[in-house]
Coordinates of C-alpha atoms in Angstrom, one line a residue:
Chain A
M24 CA 14.2 -36.3 -122.9
G25 CA 11.7 -36.7 -120.0
D26 CA 8.0 -37.3 -120.1
A27 CA 5.9 -34.6 -121.8
P28 CA 4.2 -32.3 -119.3
V29 CA 1.0 -34.0 -118.3
D30 CA -1.2 -31.0 -118.3
E31 CA -0.6 -30.4 -122.0
D32 CA -3.2 -33.1 -122.7
E33 CA -5.7 -32.0 -120.2
P34 CA -8.9 -31.0 -122.0
D35 CA -9.5 -28.1 -119.6
A36 CA -6.0 -26.8 -119.7
E37 CA -5.7 -23.2 -121.1
T38 CA -3.1 -23.4 -123.7
D39 CA -3.3 -19.9 -125.1
G40 CA -1.9 -17.9 -122.3
G41 CA -5.1 -18.3 -120.2
L42 CA -7.3 -15.9 -122.1
R43 CA -11.0 -16.5 -122.2
A44 CA -13.7 -15.0 -124.3
Y45 CA -16.6 -13.2 -122.7
T46 CA -19.7 -11.3 -123.9
V47 CA -20.9 -8.2 -122.2
R48 CA -24.3 -6.6 -123.0
L49 CA -24.5 -2.9 -122.3
E50 CA -27.1 -0.2 -122.8
L51 CA -25.9 3.2 -123.8
V52 CA -27.4 6.6 -123.8
D53 CA -27.8 7.8 -127.4
E54 CA -25.2 10.6 -127.2
P55 CA -22.0 11.2 -129.1
G56 CA -18.9 9.7 -127.5
E57 CA -20.9 7.3 -125.3
L58 CA -19.6 4.2 -127.0
L59 CA -16.0 5.2 -126.7
R60 CA -16.6 6.1 -123.0
A61 CA -18.0 2.6 -122.4
L62 CA -15.2 0.8 -124.1
A63 CA -12.3 2.5 -122.3
P64 CA -12.7 0.6 -119.0
I65 CA -12.5 -2.7 -120.8
A66 CA -9.1 -1.9 -122.3
D67 CA -7.9 -0.1 -119.1
N68 CA -8.5 -3.3 -117.1
G69 CA -6.7 -5.7 -119.4
G70 CA -9.5 -6.8 -121.7
N71 CA -8.9 -7.2 -125.4
L72 CA -11.9 -6.1 -127.6
L73 CA -12.9 -8.7 -130.1
S74 CA -16.0 -7.4 -131.6
I75 CA -18.6 -4.8 -130.9
H76 CA -22.2 -5.2 -132.0
H77 CA -23.7 -1.7 -131.8
E78 CA -27.5 -2.1 -132.4
R79 CA -28.3 1.4 -133.5
G80 CA -32.0 1.6 -134.4
N81 CA -32.8 -1.0 -131.8
I82 CA -33.9 0.8 -128.6
T83 CA -34.2 -0.9 -125.2
P84 CA -37.5 -0.3 -123.3
R85 CA -35.7 2.5 -121.4
G86 CA -34.9 4.3 -124.7
H87 CA -31.3 3.3 -124.7
I88 CA -29.1 1.6 -127.4
P89 CA -28.1 -2.0 -126.7
V90 CA -24.5 -2.9 -127.4
E91 CA -22.9 -6.3 -127.3
V92 CA -19.2 -6.5 -126.8
D93 CA -17.1 -9.6 -127.2
L94 CA -13.8 -9.4 -125.4
E95 CA -11.1 -11.7 -124.1
C96 CA -9.1 -11.5 -120.9
P97 CA -7.6 -13.7 -118.3
P98 CA -10.5 -15.1 -116.2
D99 CA -9.2 -13.4 -113.0
R100 CA -9.4 -10.0 -114.7
F101 CA -13.0 -10.2 -115.8
D102 CA -14.3 -8.9 -112.5
D103 CA -12.1 -5.9 -112.9
V104 CA -13.4 -5.2 -116.4
V105 CA -17.0 -5.4 -115.1
G106 CA -16.1 -3.2 -112.1
G107 CA -14.5 -0.7 -114.3
L108 CA -17.6 -0.5 -116.5
R109 CA -19.8 0.0 -113.4
D110 CA -17.4 2.7 -112.0
A111 CA -17.7 4.5 -115.4
G112 CA -21.5 4.6 -114.9
V113 CA -22.1 2.2 -117.8
N114 CA -25.3 0.2 -117.5
I115 CA -24.5 -3.5 -117.8
I116 CA -27.4 -5.7 -118.9
Q117 CA -25.6 -9.0 -118.8
A118 CA -22.0 -10.0 -117.8
G119 CA -20.3 -12.7 -115.9
A120 CA -22.4 -15.4 -117.4
E121 CA -19.9 -16.6 -119.9
H122 CA -21.4 -16.7 -123.3
Y123 CA -18.5 -18.4 -125.0
G124 CA -16.7 -21.1 -123.0
E125 CA -14.7 -23.0 -125.5
E126 CA -12.2 -22.1 -128.2
V127 CA -11.5 -24.2 -131.2
N128 CA -9.4 -23.8 -134.3
V129 CA -10.4 -24.9 -137.7
V130 CA -8.4 -24.7 -140.9
L131 CA -10.3 -24.1 -144.1
V132 CA -8.8 -25.0 -147.5
G133 CA -10.0 -24.2 -151.0
H134 CA -10.8 -21.3 -153.2
L135 CA -11.4 -19.1 -150.2
V136 CA -11.1 -15.7 -151.8
E137 CA -13.2 -16.6 -154.8
T138 CA -15.9 -18.1 -152.6
D139 CA -16.1 -14.9 -150.5
L140 CA -14.2 -15.4 -147.3
S141 CA -16.1 -12.8 -145.4
D142 CA -19.4 -14.4 -146.3
T143 CA -17.9 -17.8 -145.1
L144 CA -17.0 -16.2 -141.8
S145 CA -20.3 -14.5 -141.3
R146 CA -22.0 -17.8 -142.0
I147 CA -19.8 -19.5 -139.4
E148 CA -20.8 -16.8 -136.9
D149 CA -24.5 -17.2 -137.7
E150 CA -25.0 -20.8 -138.5
A151 CA -22.4 -22.3 -136.0
D152 CA -23.2 -19.6 -133.4
A153 CA -19.5 -19.0 -133.0
A154 CA -17.4 -15.8 -132.7
V155 CA -14.3 -15.6 -135.0
L156 CA -11.6 -14.5 -132.6
D157 CA -8.8 -14.3 -135.2
L158 CA -8.0 -15.4 -138.7
S159 CA -4.8 -16.2 -140.6
L160 CA -4.9 -16.5 -144.3
A161 CA -2.2 -18.1 -146.5
A162 CA -2.7 -17.7 -150.3
P163 CA 0.7 -18.7 -151.7
D164 CA -0.8 -19.1 -155.2
G165 CA -2.5 -15.8 -155.3
T166 CA -6.1 -14.9 -154.6
D167 CA -7.5 -17.1 -157.4
G168 CA -5.6 -20.2 -156.2
V169 CA -6.1 -22.6 -153.4
A170 CA -5.7 -20.9 -150.1
S171 CA -5.8 -21.9 -146.4
A172 CA -7.2 -20.0 -143.5
R173 CA -7.0 -20.8 -139.8
A174 CA -9.9 -19.4 -137.8
R175 CA -9.9 -19.4 -134.0
L176 CA -13.5 -19.6 -132.8
A177 CA -15.2 -19.1 -129.5
I178 CA -18.1 -21.4 -129.0
D179 CA -20.6 -21.9 -126.2
S180 CA -19.5 -24.5 -123.7
G181 CA -20.5 -28.0 -124.7
R182 CA -21.6 -26.9 -128.2
S183 CA -18.4 -27.6 -130.1
E184 CA -19.7 -30.7 -131.7
E185 CA -22.8 -28.9 -133.0
A186 CA -20.8 -25.9 -134.2
L187 CA -18.4 -28.1 -136.1
T188 CA -21.2 -30.0 -137.7
A189 CA -22.6 -26.6 -138.9
I190 CA -19.1 -25.6 -140.2
R191 CA -18.7 -28.9 -142.0
S192 CA -21.9 -28.3 -143.9
I193 CA -20.9 -24.7 -144.8
G194 CA -17.7 -26.2 -146.1
T195 CA -19.6 -28.7 -148.2
D196 CA -21.8 -25.9 -149.6
K197 CA -18.8 -23.8 -150.6
E198 CA -16.6 -26.7 -151.7
L199 CA -14.1 -26.1 -149.0
T200 CA -12.1 -28.7 -147.1
V201 CA -12.7 -28.2 -143.4
V202 CA -9.9 -29.5 -141.2
E203 CA -11.5 -29.8 -137.8
P204 CA -9.9 -30.3 -134.4
L205 CA -10.1 -33.7 -132.9
L206 CA -12.4 -33.5 -129.9
G207 CA -12.9 -36.2 -127.4
G208 CA -10.3 -38.4 -125.7
D209 CA -7.2 -36.5 -124.7
A210 CA -6.1 -35.9 -128.2
Chain B
M22 CA -0.3 -75.7 -135.1
K23 CA -0.2 -76.7 -138.7
L24 CA -0.5 -73.6 -140.9
A25 CA -1.8 -73.4 -144.5
I26 CA -1.0 -69.9 -145.9
L27 CA -2.9 -68.4 -148.7
G28 CA -1.1 -65.4 -150.3
A29 CA 2.6 -65.2 -150.8
G30 CA 3.1 -61.4 -150.6
D31 CA 5.2 -59.7 -147.9
V32 CA 2.9 -60.9 -145.1
G33 CA 2.3 -64.5 -146.3
R34 CA 6.0 -65.0 -146.9
S35 CA 7.0 -63.5 -143.6
V36 CA 4.5 -65.7 -141.7
A37 CA 6.0 -68.8 -143.5
D38 CA 9.5 -67.6 -142.6
L39 CA 8.8 -66.9 -138.9
A40 CA 6.3 -69.7 -138.2
D41 CA 9.0 -72.1 -136.9
E42 CA 10.3 -69.5 -134.4
Y43 CA 6.8 -69.3 -133.0
G44 CA 6.6 -73.1 -132.7
H45 CA 4.3 -73.7 -135.7
E46 CA 4.6 -75.7 -138.9
V47 CA 3.8 -74.6 -142.4
V48 CA 2.1 -77.4 -144.4
A49 CA 1.0 -75.3 -147.4
L50 CA 1.8 -72.0 -149.1
A51 CA -0.1 -70.8 -152.1
D52 CA -0.4 -67.7 -154.3
S53 CA -3.0 -67.2 -156.9
T54 CA -1.4 -69.5 -159.5
S55 CA 0.5 -72.3 -157.7
A56 CA 1.0 -74.0 -154.3
T57 CA 3.4 -76.2 -152.4
V58 CA 1.8 -78.6 -150.1
D59 CA 3.4 -81.2 -147.7
P60 CA 1.6 -82.7 -144.7
G61 CA 5.0 -83.2 -143.1
G62 CA 5.9 -79.6 -143.4
I63 CA 7.2 -77.7 -146.4
A64 CA 10.8 -76.6 -146.9
V65 CA 10.0 -72.9 -146.4
D66 CA 13.4 -71.5 -147.4
D67 CA 13.5 -73.3 -150.7
V68 CA 9.9 -72.3 -151.5
L69 CA 10.6 -68.6 -150.7
E70 CA 13.7 -68.7 -152.7
R71 CA 11.7 -69.9 -155.7
K72 CA 9.1 -67.2 -155.2
V73 CA 11.7 -64.5 -155.0
G74 CA 13.4 -65.8 -158.1
G75 CA 10.1 -65.5 -160.0
E76 CA 9.4 -69.2 -160.2
P77 CA 6.2 -70.9 -159.2
L78 CA 5.9 -71.8 -155.5
G79 CA 5.5 -75.4 -156.3
A80 CA 4.0 -78.0 -158.6
G81 CA 0.6 -77.9 -156.8
D82 CA -2.6 -76.1 -157.6
P83 CA -3.9 -73.5 -155.1
E84 CA -7.0 -75.7 -154.7
D85 CA -4.8 -78.5 -153.2
V86 CA -4.4 -76.4 -150.0
F87 CA -7.9 -77.2 -148.9
D88 CA -7.4 -80.9 -149.3
T89 CA -4.4 -81.1 -146.9
T90 CA -4.6 -81.4 -143.2
Y91 CA -4.1 -78.1 -141.4
D92 CA -5.2 -76.5 -138.2
V93 CA -5.2 -72.8 -139.2
L94 CA -5.8 -71.2 -142.6
V95 CA -3.8 -67.9 -142.8
E96 CA -5.7 -65.7 -145.2
A97 CA -3.1 -63.2 -146.5
T98 CA -4.3 -62.6 -150.1
P99 CA -4.7 -59.0 -151.2
T100 CA -7.6 -56.9 -149.7
T101 CA -10.6 -56.6 -152.1
L102 CA -13.7 -54.5 -151.6
G103 CA -17.4 -55.2 -152.2
D104 CA -17.9 -58.9 -151.8
A105 CA -14.3 -59.3 -150.6
E106 CA -13.7 -62.3 -152.8
P107 CA -11.8 -64.6 -153.1
G108 CA -10.8 -64.0 -149.5
F109 CA -14.3 -64.5 -148.1
T110 CA -14.7 -67.9 -149.9
H111 CA -11.3 -69.1 -148.6
V112 CA -12.5 -68.3 -145.0
K113 CA -15.8 -70.0 -145.6
R114 CA -14.2 -73.2 -146.9
A115 CA -11.9 -73.4 -143.9
L116 CA -14.6 -72.8 -141.3
E117 CA -16.9 -75.3 -143.1
A118 CA -14.1 -77.8 -142.7
D119 CA -14.0 -76.9 -138.9
R120 CA -10.6 -75.3 -139.2
H121 CA -9.4 -72.0 -137.6
V122 CA -8.8 -68.9 -139.7
V123 CA -6.4 -66.0 -139.1
L124 CA -6.9 -63.1 -141.5
A125 CA -4.4 -60.5 -142.6
N126 CA -6.8 -59.6 -145.4
K127 CA -9.0 -56.7 -144.4
G128 CA -11.7 -57.2 -147.0
P129 CA -13.9 -59.9 -145.4
V130 CA -13.7 -58.4 -141.9
A131 CA -14.5 -54.9 -143.1
E132 CA -17.1 -55.8 -145.7
R133 CA -18.8 -59.0 -144.5
Y134 CA -18.4 -59.1 -140.8
E135 CA -21.8 -60.6 -140.0
D136 CA -21.4 -63.3 -142.7
L137 CA -18.0 -64.2 -141.1
R138 CA -19.5 -64.4 -137.6
A139 CA -22.4 -66.5 -138.8
L140 CA -20.0 -69.0 -140.5
E141 CA -17.9 -69.1 -137.3
A142 CA -21.0 -69.8 -135.2
E143 CA -21.6 -73.0 -137.2
S144 CA -17.9 -74.1 -137.1
A145 CA -15.7 -75.7 -134.6
G146 CA -13.0 -73.3 -135.7
S147 CA -12.7 -69.6 -134.8
I148 CA -11.6 -66.6 -136.7
R149 CA -9.0 -64.0 -135.5
F150 CA -7.8 -60.9 -137.4
E151 CA -5.4 -58.8 -135.3
A152 CA -3.1 -58.3 -138.4
T153 CA -5.9 -56.4 -140.2
V154 CA -5.6 -53.3 -137.9
G155 CA -2.3 -51.6 -137.2
G156 CA 0.1 -54.3 -138.2
A157 CA 2.4 -55.2 -135.2
I158 CA 0.3 -53.0 -132.8
P159 CA -1.9 -55.2 -130.6
V160 CA -5.1 -53.2 -131.2
L161 CA -7.8 -55.8 -131.3
S162 CA -6.4 -57.9 -128.5
T163 CA -6.3 -54.8 -126.4
V164 CA -9.9 -54.0 -127.2
E165 CA -10.7 -57.7 -126.4
D166 CA -8.8 -57.5 -123.1
C167 CA -10.8 -54.3 -122.1
T168 CA -13.9 -56.0 -123.4
P169 CA -15.4 -54.3 -126.4
Q170 CA -18.4 -53.1 -124.3
A171 CA -16.2 -51.0 -122.1
V172 CA -14.4 -49.3 -125.0
T173 CA -16.2 -46.1 -126.0
A174 CA -14.1 -45.1 -129.0
V175 CA -10.9 -45.9 -130.9
R176 CA -9.1 -43.1 -132.6
G177 CA -5.7 -42.8 -134.3
V178 CA -3.4 -42.9 -137.2
L179 CA -3.5 -46.2 -139.0
N180 CA -2.0 -45.4 -142.4
G181 CA 1.7 -44.9 -142.5
T182 CA 1.9 -43.6 -146.1
A183 CA -0.5 -40.7 -145.4
N184 CA 1.2 -40.0 -142.1
F185 CA 4.6 -39.9 -143.8
I186 CA 3.4 -37.5 -146.4
L187 CA 1.8 -35.1 -143.8
T188 CA 4.9 -35.3 -141.6
R189 CA 7.3 -34.4 -144.4
M190 CA 5.0 -31.6 -145.7
A191 CA 4.9 -30.0 -142.2
A192 CA 8.6 -30.5 -141.5
E193 CA 9.9 -29.3 -144.9
G194 CA 7.2 -26.9 -145.9
L195 CA 6.7 -28.9 -149.1
D196 CA 3.6 -29.5 -151.1
Y197 CA 1.7 -32.7 -151.4
E198 CA 2.7 -33.7 -154.9
H199 CA 6.4 -33.2 -154.1
V200 CA 6.3 -35.3 -151.0
L201 CA 4.2 -38.0 -152.6
A202 CA 6.9 -38.4 -155.4
E203 CA 9.6 -38.6 -152.7
A204 CA 7.6 -41.2 -150.8
Q205 CA 7.2 -43.3 -154.0
D206 CA 11.0 -43.1 -154.6
L207 CA 11.5 -44.4 -151.0
G208 CA 9.1 -47.2 -151.4
V209 CA 6.8 -45.8 -148.7
A210 CA 4.0 -45.0 -151.1
E211 CA 2.9 -47.4 -153.8
A212 CA 2.9 -46.5 -157.5
D213 CA -0.8 -46.1 -157.1
P214 CA -1.2 -44.6 -153.7
T215 CA -4.9 -43.8 -154.0
F216 CA -6.1 -46.2 -151.2
D217 CA -3.7 -44.7 -148.8
V218 CA -4.1 -41.0 -149.5
D219 CA -7.8 -41.0 -150.1
G220 CA -8.4 -42.6 -146.7
T221 CA -9.8 -45.9 -147.9
D222 CA -7.2 -48.1 -146.2
A223 CA -7.5 -46.3 -142.9
A224 CA -11.3 -46.4 -143.2
L225 CA -11.3 -50.2 -143.7
K226 CA -9.3 -50.6 -140.4
F227 CA -11.7 -48.3 -138.5
V228 CA -14.7 -50.1 -140.0
I229 CA -13.2 -53.4 -138.6
L230 CA -12.9 -51.7 -135.2
A231 CA -16.5 -50.4 -135.3
N232 CA -17.6 -53.9 -136.2
V233 CA -15.8 -55.3 -133.2
L234 CA -17.1 -52.6 -130.9
A235 CA -20.7 -52.9 -132.1
D236 CA -20.6 -56.6 -133.0
G237 CA -21.1 -55.9 -136.7
G238 CA -23.2 -53.5 -138.7
F239 CA -20.6 -51.6 -140.6
A240 CA -19.0 -51.7 -144.1
L241 CA -16.9 -49.2 -146.0
E242 CA -19.9 -47.5 -147.4
D243 CA -21.1 -46.6 -143.8
A244 CA -17.9 -44.6 -143.2
T245 CA -17.4 -40.9 -143.7
V246 CA -14.0 -40.7 -145.4
K247 CA -11.9 -37.8 -146.6
G248 CA -8.3 -38.0 -147.8
I249 CA -5.3 -35.8 -147.7
Q250 CA -4.9 -35.0 -151.4
D251 CA -6.4 -31.5 -151.0
I252 CA -4.3 -30.4 -148.1
P253 CA -1.7 -27.8 -149.2
G254 CA 1.5 -27.0 -147.4
S255 CA 0.1 -23.7 -146.3
A256 CA -2.6 -25.4 -144.2
L257 CA 0.1 -27.2 -142.2
D258 CA 1.9 -23.9 -141.7
L259 CA -1.2 -22.3 -140.4
A260 CA -1.9 -25.2 -138.0
A261 CA 1.7 -24.9 -136.7
E262 CA 1.2 -21.2 -135.9
D263 CA -1.1 -22.4 -133.1
G264 CA 1.0 -25.4 -132.0
R265 CA -1.0 -27.9 -134.0
T266 CA -0.5 -30.1 -136.9
I267 CA -2.7 -32.1 -139.3
R268 CA -2.9 -35.9 -139.3
L269 CA -5.2 -38.3 -141.1
I270 CA -7.2 -39.4 -138.1
G271 CA -9.8 -42.2 -138.0
E272 CA -12.4 -42.6 -135.3
A273 CA -14.6 -45.7 -134.7
T274 CA -17.4 -45.8 -132.2
R275 CA -20.6 -47.9 -132.0
D276 CA -22.3 -45.1 -133.9
G277 CA -20.0 -44.8 -136.8
V278 CA -16.7 -44.4 -138.6
R279 CA -15.1 -41.3 -139.7
V280 CA -11.7 -40.7 -141.3
G281 CA -10.3 -37.4 -142.4
P282 CA -7.6 -34.8 -141.9
R283 CA -7.8 -33.3 -138.4
L284 CA -6.0 -30.8 -136.3
V285 CA -4.1 -32.3 -133.4
P286 CA -1.6 -30.8 -130.9
E287 CA 1.9 -30.8 -132.5
N288 CA 3.4 -32.5 -129.4
G289 CA 0.3 -34.6 -128.6
A290 CA 0.2 -38.4 -128.6
L291 CA -1.6 -38.7 -131.9
A292 CA 1.0 -36.6 -133.8
V293 CA 3.2 -39.6 -134.6
T294 CA 5.8 -39.0 -137.3
G295 CA 6.9 -40.9 -140.4
T296 CA 5.3 -44.2 -141.1
R297 CA 4.5 -44.9 -137.4
N298 CA 1.0 -45.7 -136.4
I299 CA -0.9 -45.0 -133.2
V300 CA -4.2 -45.9 -131.7
Q301 CA -5.9 -44.3 -128.7
I302 CA -8.4 -46.7 -127.1
E303 CA -10.9 -44.7 -125.0
T304 CA -12.4 -46.8 -122.2
R305 CA -15.3 -46.2 -119.9
N306 CA -13.5 -47.1 -116.7
A307 CA -9.8 -46.7 -117.3
G308 CA -9.3 -43.5 -119.3
S309 CA -7.4 -43.7 -122.6
L310 CA -4.8 -46.2 -123.6
H311 CA -2.2 -45.5 -126.3
S312 CA -0.4 -48.0 -128.4
S313 CA 2.1 -47.0 -131.1
G314 CA 4.3 -49.0 -133.4
R315 CA 4.8 -50.2 -136.9
G316 CA 1.5 -50.5 -138.6
A317 CA 2.7 -52.3 -141.8
G318 CA 5.5 -54.4 -143.2
G319 CA 5.9 -58.1 -143.8
P320 CA 7.6 -59.3 -140.5
E321 CA 5.6 -56.8 -138.4
T322 CA 2.3 -57.9 -139.7
A323 CA 3.3 -61.5 -139.5
T324 CA 4.0 -61.2 -135.8
A325 CA 0.3 -60.2 -135.4
V326 CA -0.8 -63.2 -137.4
L327 CA 1.4 -65.5 -135.4
S328 CA 0.2 -64.0 -132.1
D329 CA -3.3 -64.8 -133.2
V330 CA -2.3 -68.3 -134.0
G331 CA -1.0 -68.6 -130.5
R332 CA -4.3 -67.4 -129.0
L333 CA -6.4 -70.1 -130.8
P334 CA -7.8 -73.0 -128.8
P335 CA -6.8 -76.5 -129.8
L336 CA -9.2 -78.0 -132.3

């Protein structure tokens, strides 16, 4: 056996196939089909939609509807995604400036289902200012037993420590064990 | 050097057994009830044979140890918390008599660091305690070589029992209780494994490290500690989906001590397997250093004690 590849331990190395999370803010005309038309260029250019926050009832000064889209794609494809949106005539309020720059995994353990997993996740999104990119749940003892969940989170660059502190306190509140990633060093 | 050894458990006995190989002489060996003392050097083999056979170590009283002529007191009695007695008093008596002390007992160094340093300052003797952190792994001497001021953090796995349990749970997909029972059968875990699995043992070692980094200020109550008892097999499975595993990781900095189950890369340096220990010493100017090895065991820990003896200045 030779030495382990060195780049595996690099904190900046992209270990998940090189995907990054981005947030794009759009404003759409309030017409049927407009949202679908705006999302097509993202998928067409290799972006993967993570969440769509469609703020109906909240009108921009120009009388349009603001929409916030979280997506992930390889960094070199992001310009194509933005270009595709512009080509489709979608008005982009904010893009390029990465909202979420870091991804971390946390594993939650406890009575996840009984303590309302979706509430736990919304609290993580709100209080830790993180986007839940994906979630795996294992409940071998049924929904009223102890379960584990792994959540992959997107967090603003440099804010992981704060986000994890917030998640830790949500865990304490809901009597869940939070297994955090080890940040720092080249763990 | 002439060694007086207090404590005749695995570590104390191994120190007595190996002292000659390292060029030292044992003049006293005591457990809590009896002692054998001989200023010309005790017959180590005979004494150890008596101990193993369940007989008293010798005709002497443990008190006699302090009346003999020795250079270094080796404090290898069991670790106690709170006031860390009787270990602390043993150290105090030796320092007040201007003798050196080498500790394998974590209690005084974790719980009463400032008191120890104050006694040392008044004494011609010095204290060393490499054996209290990571057994055979030279952790404290590495920190000392880097100078504590240039070390920003020490992280790692410093409890073999907890690490063994997590490794087996991940490898075999078994649950905590099952693996704990197996570990007890193998002698890896004690009949009462509480200190190992609830994180206390690891926390004491990281408290000692924080004390060295910050020159005191920490005791067990200052550490944030979580154990591994609540980690189900399913949590390890989920971690593995993403190329990670769970280890009981401790962290010591000048700001605090934290021990708990953490996600680490499955093939990363800190994911040691079985009872192996590892420390990562993060330095300001030289990146991270890693040392891995056997963190417990009689002969392993005794080598750390004897290395310390070798580093002591002549009295």
